[in-house]
């Protein structure tokens, strides 16, 4: 089974992806995470995309499509994939369909998580993660139980994404709104689109997501 999760930055996409991944034994592919790993590795590709990402702009379709094509050819993708952050444009959506069709595969569900912009800005600008184990926290909504100490691993080292500032977040949300306006009708016409209310508590959003399956 192949699933696309569509939601703006801060919509809780990552949390829902984790759940779906466990439930159906799928590979979770977040293109944002893949690109950040490239940057962290110091590769030529990473250096190329860093300024694009920091400015809240989109990486080129060609680069994204070839990155995904290589990744889904690997063994761990053969049971199915949750695409998170991809496709973001109509050419990416069409290219994804083509590469899946080649392997006698297809997209089964597209789940859209809807959250109003004001809520998103508050969520994005306050979020941070533990550098050691990756656990996610929020300055307003989810502090570690002991200030400055990770609940999961005890580390005191935290970081915030460079692009999680208000200016970059607004740019990303502008781009997201413009582009989802392109891709959502594409999947709606194929009767694959399910929209859920992402302002609800996490378990309630999860149960809305599950009702799509
Ligand atoms: P995300 O973590 O999904 O918010 O992605 C962070 C940044 O990576 C985005 O703002 C884009 O610059 C870039 N990016 C991630 N996925 C894509 C994609 N499918 N197409 C183009 N750029 C992408």
PDB file of C-alpha atoms and ligand atoms in Angstrom:
ATOM      1  CA  UNK A   1       0.000   0.000   0.000  1.00  0.00           C
ATOM      2  CA  UNK A   2       1.203   3.494  -0.825  1.00  0.00           C
ATOM      3  CA  UNK A   3      -0.083   6.531   1.020  1.00  0.00           C
ATOM      4  CA  UNK A   4       0.517  10.240   0.573  1.00  0.00           C
ATOM      5  CA  UNK A   5       0.194  12.485   3.612  1.00  0.00           C
ATOM      6  CA  UNK A   6      -0.488  16.081   2.671  1.00  0.00           C
ATOM      7  CA  UNK A   7      -0.338  18.796   5.275  1.00  0.00           C
ATOM      8  CA  UNK A   8       1.409  22.103   5.808  1.00  0.00           C
ATOM      9  CA  UNK A   9       4.451  22.386   8.074  1.00  0.00           C
ATOM     10  CA  UNK A  10       3.205  22.058  11.645  1.00  0.00           C
ATOM     11  CA  UNK A  11       0.038  20.131  10.772  1.00  0.00           C
ATOM     12  CA  UNK A  12       1.088  17.046  12.722  1.00  0.00           C
ATOM     13  CA  UNK A  13       1.905  15.067   9.599  1.00  0.00           C
ATOM     14  CA  UNK A  14       4.991  13.477  11.167  1.00  0.00           C
ATOM     15  CA  UNK A  15       3.009  12.218  14.175  1.00  0.00           C
ATOM     16  CA  UNK A  16       0.332  10.646  11.986  1.00  0.00           C
ATOM     17  CA  UNK A  17       2.955   9.195   9.653  1.00  0.00           C
ATOM     18  CA  UNK A  18       4.562   7.378  12.585  1.00  0.00           C
ATOM     19  CA  UNK A  19       1.225   5.800  13.464  1.00  0.00           C
ATOM     20  CA  UNK A  20       0.358   4.684   9.923  1.00  0.00           C
ATOM     21  CA  UNK A  21       3.885   3.336   9.458  1.00  0.00           C
ATOM     22  CA  UNK A  22       3.600   1.059  12.512  1.00  0.00           C
ATOM     23  CA  UNK A  23       0.059  -0.013  11.709  1.00  0.00           C
ATOM     24  CA  UNK A  24       0.686  -1.089   8.112  1.00  0.00           C
ATOM     25  CA  UNK A  25       4.443  -1.752   8.199  1.00  0.00           C
ATOM     26  CA  UNK A  26       5.263   0.903   5.618  1.00  0.00           C
ATOM     27  CA  UNK A  27       8.415   2.896   4.972  1.00  0.00           C
ATOM     28  CA  UNK A  28       8.011   6.541   6.016  1.00  0.00           C
ATOM     29  CA  UNK A  29       9.745   8.815   3.517  1.00  0.00           C
ATOM     30  CA  UNK A  30       9.906  12.449   4.520  1.00  0.00           C
ATOM     31  CA  UNK A  31      11.591  14.400   1.743  1.00  0.00           C
ATOM     32  CA  UNK A  32      12.307  17.241   4.201  1.00  0.00           C
ATOM     33  CA  UNK A  33      14.185  14.781   6.455  1.00  0.00           C
ATOM     34  CA  UNK A  34      16.005  13.272   3.459  1.00  0.00           C
ATOM     35  CA  UNK A  35      17.147  16.724   2.351  1.00  0.00           C
ATOM     36  CA  UNK A  36      18.219  17.730   5.873  1.00  0.00           C
ATOM     37  CA  UNK A  37      20.251  14.499   6.102  1.00  0.00           C
ATOM     38  CA  UNK A  38      21.970  15.452   2.831  1.00  0.00           C
ATOM     39  CA  UNK A  39      22.803  18.874   4.256  1.00  0.00           C
ATOM     40  CA  UNK A  40      24.117  17.361   7.496  1.00  0.00           C
ATOM     41  CA  UNK A  41      26.333  14.961   5.522  1.00  0.00           C
ATOM     42  CA  UNK A  42      28.070  17.930   3.900  1.00  0.00           C
ATOM     43  CA  UNK A  43      27.585  16.419   0.419  1.00  0.00           C
ATOM     44  CA  UNK A  44      27.665  18.522  -2.732  1.00  0.00           C
ATOM     45  CA  UNK A  45      23.928  18.002  -3.126  1.00  0.00           C
ATOM     46  CA  UNK A  46      23.381  19.082   0.484  1.00  0.00           C
ATOM     47  CA  UNK A  47      25.308  22.311  -0.066  1.00  0.00           C
ATOM     48  CA  UNK A  48      23.297  22.970  -3.212  1.00  0.00           C
ATOM     49  CA  UNK A  49      19.899  22.664  -1.502  1.00  0.00           C
ATOM     50  CA  UNK A  50      20.705  24.340   1.843  1.00  0.00           C
ATOM     51  CA  UNK A  51      20.052  27.934   0.821  1.00  0.00           C
ATOM     52  CA  UNK A  52      16.917  26.915  -1.089  1.00  0.00           C
ATOM     53  CA  UNK A  53      15.489  25.260   2.012  1.00  0.00           C
ATOM     54  CA  UNK A  54      16.573  27.994   4.443  1.00  0.00           C
ATOM     55  CA  UNK A  55      14.747  30.515   2.291  1.00  0.00           C
ATOM     56  CA  UNK A  56      11.525  28.514   2.343  1.00  0.00           C
ATOM     57  CA  UNK A  57      11.712  27.844  -1.408  1.00  0.00           C
ATOM     58  CA  UNK A  58      11.189  24.540  -3.224  1.00  0.00           C
ATOM     59  CA  UNK A  59      13.926  22.232  -4.459  1.00  0.00           C
ATOM     60  CA  UNK A  60      13.627  21.477  -8.204  1.00  0.00           C
ATOM     61  CA  UNK A  61      11.209  18.805  -9.397  1.00  0.00           C
ATOM     62  CA  UNK A  62      13.938  16.910 -11.276  1.00  0.00           C
ATOM     63  CA  UNK A  63      16.094  16.587  -8.196  1.00  0.00           C
ATOM     64  CA  UNK A  64      13.181  15.520  -5.980  1.00  0.00           C
ATOM     65  CA  UNK A  65      11.863  12.974  -8.470  1.00  0.00           C
ATOM     66  CA  UNK A  66      15.233  11.314  -8.987  1.00  0.00           C
ATOM     67  CA  UNK A  67      15.844  11.239  -5.209  1.00  0.00           C
ATOM     68  CA  UNK A  68      12.496   9.474  -4.631  1.00  0.00           C
ATOM     69  CA  UNK A  69      12.898   7.110  -7.562  1.00  0.00           C
ATOM     70  CA  UNK A  70      16.232   5.872  -6.209  1.00  0.00           C
ATOM     71  CA  UNK A  71      14.905   5.536  -2.679  1.00  0.00           C
ATOM     72  CA  UNK A  72      11.747   3.549  -3.489  1.00  0.00           C
ATOM     73  CA  UNK A  73      13.743   1.023  -5.528  1.00  0.00           C
ATOM     74  CA  UNK A  74      15.366  -0.222  -2.299  1.00  0.00           C
ATOM     75  CA  UNK A  75      14.221  -3.407  -0.515  1.00  0.00           C
ATOM     76  CA  UNK A  76      12.747  -1.667   2.531  1.00  0.00           C
ATOM     77  CA  UNK A  77      10.264   0.218   0.309  1.00  0.00           C
ATOM     78  CA  UNK A  78       8.740  -2.863  -1.300  1.00  0.00           C
ATOM     79  CA  UNK A  79       5.900  -3.335   1.206  1.00  0.00           C
ATOM     80  CA  UNK A  80       4.724   0.216   0.556  1.00  0.00           C
ATOM     81  CA  UNK A  81       5.569   3.799   1.390  1.00  0.00           C
ATOM     82  CA  UNK A  82       4.115   6.778   3.221  1.00  0.00           C
ATOM     83  CA  UNK A  83       5.119   9.805   1.221  1.00  0.00           C
ATOM     84  CA  UNK A  84       5.455  12.823   3.505  1.00  0.00           C
ATOM     85  CA  UNK A  85       6.319  16.139   1.852  1.00  0.00           C
ATOM     86  CA  UNK A  86       6.203  14.602  -1.624  1.00  0.00           C
ATOM     87  CA  UNK A  87       4.693  15.225  -4.129  1.00  0.00           C
ATOM     88  CA  UNK A  88       4.506  18.979  -3.631  1.00  0.00           C
ATOM     89  CA  UNK A  89       3.849  19.939  -7.255  1.00  0.00           C
ATOM     90  CA  UNK A  90       1.734  18.559 -10.080  1.00  0.00           C
ATOM     91  CA  UNK A  91       4.782  17.456 -12.128  1.00  0.00           C
ATOM     92  CA  UNK A  92       6.035  15.563  -9.039  1.00  0.00           C
ATOM     93  CA  UNK A  93       2.599  13.908  -8.618  1.00  0.00           C
ATOM     94  CA  UNK A  94       2.556  12.802 -12.250  1.00  0.00           C
ATOM     95  CA  UNK A  95       6.146  11.558 -12.107  1.00  0.00           C
ATOM     96  CA  UNK A  96       5.322   9.554  -8.964  1.00  0.00           C
ATOM     97  CA  UNK A  97       2.349   7.909 -10.689  1.00  0.00           C
ATOM     98  CA  UNK A  98       4.548   7.021 -13.635  1.00  0.00           C
ATOM     99  CA  UNK A  99       7.298   5.442 -11.535  1.00  0.00           C
ATOM    100  CA  UNK A 100       4.772   3.444  -9.475  1.00  0.00           C
ATOM    101  CA  UNK A 101       2.898   2.252 -12.570  1.00  0.00           C
ATOM    102  CA  UNK A 102       6.186   0.968 -14.011  1.00  0.00           C
ATOM    103  CA  UNK A 103       6.356  -1.352 -10.979  1.00  0.00           C
ATOM    104  CA  UNK A 104       2.657  -2.322 -11.240  1.00  0.00           C
ATOM    105  CA  UNK A 105       1.947  -0.205  -8.215  1.00  0.00           C
ATOM    106  CA  UNK A 106      -0.125   2.881  -7.419  1.00  0.00           C
ATOM    107  CA  UNK A 107      -1.100   5.419  -4.769  1.00  0.00           C
ATOM    108  CA  UNK A 108      -3.947   4.004  -2.653  1.00  0.00           C
ATOM    109  CA  UNK A 109      -4.860   6.926  -0.374  1.00  0.00           C
ATOM    110  CA  UNK A 110      -4.080  10.601  -0.086  1.00  0.00           C
ATOM    111  CA  UNK A 111      -4.721  12.013   3.363  1.00  0.00           C
ATOM    112  CA  UNK A 112      -4.882  15.766   3.799  1.00  0.00           C
ATOM    113  CA  UNK A 113      -4.520  17.252   7.308  1.00  0.00           C
ATOM    114  CA  UNK A 114      -6.182  20.678   7.521  1.00  0.00           C
ATOM    115  CA  UNK A 115      -5.065  23.321  10.087  1.00  0.00           C
ATOM    116  CA  UNK A 116      -5.632  27.136   9.919  1.00  0.00           C
ATOM    117  CA  UNK A 117      -2.543  29.299   9.347  1.00  0.00           C
ATOM    118  CA  UNK A 118      -2.509  31.148  12.693  1.00  0.00           C
ATOM    119  CA  UNK A 119      -2.356  27.820  14.537  1.00  0.00           C
ATOM    120  CA  UNK A 120       0.416  26.618  12.236  1.00  0.00           C
ATOM    121  CA  UNK A 121       2.684  29.633  12.846  1.00  0.00           C
ATOM    122  CA  UNK A 122       2.429  29.125  16.614  1.00  0.00           C
ATOM    123  CA  UNK A 123       3.136  25.408  16.238  1.00  0.00           C
ATOM    124  CA  UNK A 124       6.093  25.826  13.844  1.00  0.00           C
ATOM    125  CA  UNK A 125       7.959  28.641  15.575  1.00  0.00           C
ATOM    126  CA  UNK A 126       7.790  26.888  18.966  1.00  0.00           C
ATOM    127  CA  UNK A 127       8.893  23.401  18.007  1.00  0.00           C
ATOM    128  CA  UNK A 128      12.319  21.938  18.746  1.00  0.00           C
ATOM    129  CA  UNK A 129      13.895  18.512  19.007  1.00  0.00           C
ATOM    130  CA  UNK A 130      16.384  16.609  21.103  1.00  0.00           C
ATOM    131  CA  UNK A 131      19.662  16.483  19.169  1.00  0.00           C
ATOM    132  CA  UNK A 132      20.528  13.034  20.554  1.00  0.00           C
ATOM    133  CA  UNK A 133      17.307  11.008  20.085  1.00  0.00           C
ATOM    134  CA  UNK A 134      15.129  13.225  17.882  1.00  0.00           C
ATOM    135  CA  UNK A 135      12.218  13.485  20.375  1.00  0.00           C
ATOM    136  CA  UNK A 136      10.002  16.454  19.514  1.00  0.00           C
ATOM    137  CA  UNK A 137       9.004  19.242  21.951  1.00  0.00           C
ATOM    138  CA  UNK A 138       7.257  22.609  21.863  1.00  0.00           C
ATOM    139  CA  UNK A 139       7.928  25.835  23.793  1.00  0.00           C
ATOM    140  CA  UNK A 140       4.209  26.348  24.480  1.00  0.00           C
ATOM    141  CA  UNK A 141       2.501  22.994  24.070  1.00  0.00           C
ATOM    142  CA  UNK A 142       4.931  20.241  25.016  1.00  0.00           C
ATOM    143  CA  UNK A 143       7.808  21.034  27.373  1.00  0.00           C
ATOM    144  CA  UNK A 144       9.961  18.196  28.740  1.00  0.00           C
ATOM    145  CA  UNK A 145       8.764  17.271  32.250  1.00  0.00           C
ATOM    146  CA  UNK A 146      12.106  18.460  33.686  1.00  0.00           C
ATOM    147  CA  UNK A 147      13.104  21.782  32.122  1.00  0.00           C
ATOM    148  CA  UNK A 148      15.972  21.461  29.651  1.00  0.00           C
ATOM    149  CA  UNK A 149      16.232  17.649  29.942  1.00  0.00           C
ATOM    150  CA  UNK A 150      14.902  15.261  27.289  1.00  0.00           C
ATOM    151  CA  UNK A 151      12.178  12.948  28.676  1.00  0.00           C
ATOM    152  CA  UNK A 152      13.272  10.090  26.449  1.00  0.00           C
ATOM    153  CA  UNK A 153      17.062  10.038  26.653  1.00  0.00           C
ATOM    154  CA  UNK A 154      18.089  12.560  29.334  1.00  0.00           C
ATOM    155  CA  UNK A 155      20.118  14.688  26.929  1.00  0.00           C
ATOM    156  CA  UNK A 156      20.277  18.460  27.493  1.00  0.00           C
ATOM    157  CA  UNK A 157      21.104  19.253  23.897  1.00  0.00           C
ATOM    158  CA  UNK A 158      18.189  20.623  21.840  1.00  0.00           C
ATOM    159  CA  UNK A 159      17.941  22.291  18.468  1.00  0.00           C
ATOM    160  CA  UNK A 160      15.442  24.134  16.319  1.00  0.00           C
ATOM    161  CA  UNK A 161      15.260  23.811  12.525  1.00  0.00           C
ATOM    162  CA  UNK A 162      16.875  26.807  10.769  1.00  0.00           C
ATOM    163  CA  UNK A 163      13.722  27.285   8.694  1.00  0.00           C
ATOM    164  CA  UNK A 164      11.316  27.223  11.673  1.00  0.00           C
ATOM    165  CA  UNK A 165      11.166  31.017  11.974  1.00  0.00           C
ATOM    166  CA  UNK A 166       8.077  33.123  11.210  1.00  0.00           C
ATOM    167  CA  UNK A 167       9.316  34.560   7.908  1.00  0.00           C
ATOM    168  CA  UNK A 168      10.381  31.258   6.421  1.00  0.00           C
ATOM    169  CA  UNK A 169       7.280  29.528   7.836  1.00  0.00           C
ATOM    170  CA  UNK A 170       5.005  32.067   6.130  1.00  0.00           C
ATOM    171  CA  UNK A 171       6.817  31.566   2.833  1.00  0.00           C
ATOM    172  CA  UNK A 172       6.518  27.785   3.145  1.00  0.00           C
ATOM    173  CA  UNK A 173       2.822  28.080   3.961  1.00  0.00           C
ATOM    174  CA  UNK A 174       2.269  30.387   0.958  1.00  0.00           C
ATOM    175  CA  UNK A 175       4.003  27.864  -1.290  1.00  0.00           C
ATOM    176  CA  UNK A 176       2.073  25.022   0.308  1.00  0.00           C
ATOM    177  CA  UNK A 177      -1.313  26.675  -0.269  1.00  0.00           C
ATOM    178  CA  UNK A 178      -0.495  27.497  -3.870  1.00  0.00           C
ATOM    179  CA  UNK A 179       0.776  24.031  -4.665  1.00  0.00           C
ATOM    180  CA  UNK A 180      -1.801  21.931  -2.840  1.00  0.00           C
ATOM    181  CA  UNK A 181      -4.370  23.842  -4.853  1.00  0.00           C
ATOM    182  CA  UNK A 182      -2.682  22.088  -7.801  1.00  0.00           C
ATOM    183  CA  UNK A 183      -2.222  18.577  -6.480  1.00  0.00           C
ATOM    184  CA  UNK A 184      -5.343  17.980  -4.356  1.00  0.00           C
ATOM    185  CA  UNK A 185      -7.819  18.181  -7.290  1.00  0.00           C
ATOM    186  CA  UNK A 186      -5.561  15.715  -9.144  1.00  0.00           C
ATOM    187  CA  UNK A 187      -6.135  13.101  -6.417  1.00  0.00           C
ATOM    188  CA  UNK A 188      -9.738  14.140  -5.766  1.00  0.00           C
ATOM    189  CA  UNK A 189     -10.554  13.374  -9.394  1.00  0.00           C
ATOM    190  CA  UNK A 190      -9.167   9.870  -8.788  1.00  0.00           C
ATOM    191  CA  UNK A 191     -11.366   9.517  -5.632  1.00  0.00           C
ATOM    192  CA  UNK A 192      -8.273   8.998  -3.467  1.00  0.00           C
ATOM    193  CA  UNK A 193      -8.467  12.130  -1.327  1.00  0.00           C
ATOM    194  CA  UNK A 194      -9.511  12.119   2.382  1.00  0.00           C
ATOM    195  CA  UNK A 195      -9.441  15.334   4.425  1.00  0.00           C
ATOM    196  CA  UNK A 196      -9.155  15.337   8.219  1.00  0.00           C
ATOM    197  CA  UNK A 197      -9.398  18.122  10.822  1.00  0.00           C
ATOM    198  CA  UNK A 198      -5.867  18.591  12.213  1.00  0.00           C
ATOM    199  CA  UNK A 199      -6.922  21.020  14.973  1.00  0.00           C
ATOM    200  CA  UNK A 200      -8.293  18.149  17.078  1.00  0.00           C
ATOM    201  CA  UNK A 201      -6.320  16.275  19.749  1.00  0.00           C
ATOM    202  CA  UNK A 202      -3.789  13.791  18.324  1.00  0.00           C
ATOM    203  CA  UNK A 203      -5.822  10.579  19.027  1.00  0.00           C
ATOM    204  CA  UNK A 204      -8.903  12.133  17.425  1.00  0.00           C
ATOM    205  CA  UNK A 205      -6.907  13.077  14.295  1.00  0.00           C
ATOM    206  CA  UNK A 206      -5.481   9.533  14.203  1.00  0.00           C
ATOM    207  CA  UNK A 207      -8.937   8.004  14.337  1.00  0.00           C
ATOM    208  CA  UNK A 208     -10.089  10.275  11.495  1.00  0.00           C
ATOM    209  CA  UNK A 209      -7.015   9.200   9.525  1.00  0.00           C
ATOM    210  CA  UNK A 210      -7.713   5.509  10.219  1.00  0.00           C
ATOM    211  CA  UNK A 211     -11.280   5.835   8.993  1.00  0.00           C
ATOM    212  CA  UNK A 212      -9.828   6.509   5.540  1.00  0.00           C
ATOM    213  CA  UNK A 213      -8.456   2.940   5.406  1.00  0.00           C
TER     214      UNK A 213
HETATM  215  P1  LIG B   1       9.524  19.856   5.086  1.00  0.00           P
HETATM  216  O1  LIG B   1      10.336  19.250   6.173  1.00  0.00           O
HETATM  217  O2  LIG B   1       8.620  18.871   4.401  1.00  0.00           O
HETATM  218  O3  LIG B   1       8.809  21.111   5.529  1.00  0.00           O
HETATM  219  O4  LIG B   1      10.574  20.312   3.950  1.00  0.00           O
HETATM  220  C1  LIG B   1      11.552  21.289   4.221  1.00  0.00           C
HETATM  221  C2  LIG B   1      11.988  21.934   2.922  1.00  0.00           C
HETATM  222  O5  LIG B   1      12.564  20.945   2.048  1.00  0.00           O
HETATM  223  C3  LIG B   1      10.886  22.574   2.091  1.00  0.00           C
HETATM  224  O6  LIG B   1      10.579  23.875   2.528  1.00  0.00           O
HETATM  225  C4  LIG B   1      11.518  22.563   0.701  1.00  0.00           C
HETATM  226  O7  LIG B   1      12.493  23.583   0.568  1.00  0.00           O
HETATM  227  C5  LIG B   1      12.254  21.233   0.682  1.00  0.00           C
HETATM  228  N1  LIG B   1      11.404  20.132   0.150  1.00  0.00           N
HETATM  229  C6  LIG B   1      10.943  19.052   0.832  1.00  0.00           C
HETATM  230  N2  LIG B   1      10.210  18.256   0.043  1.00  0.00           N
HETATM  231  C7  LIG B   1      10.178  18.849  -1.165  1.00  0.00           C
HETATM  232  C8  LIG B   1       9.555  18.536  -2.414  1.00  0.00           C
HETATM  233  N3  LIG B   1       8.782  17.428  -2.564  1.00  0.00           N
HETATM  234  N4  LIG B   1       9.742  19.381  -3.458  1.00  0.00           N
HETATM  235  C9  LIG B   1      10.498  20.480  -3.328  1.00  0.00           C
HETATM  236  N5  LIG B   1      11.103  20.853  -2.185  1.00  0.00           N
HETATM  237  C10 LIG B   1      10.957  20.047  -1.108  1.00  0.00           C
END
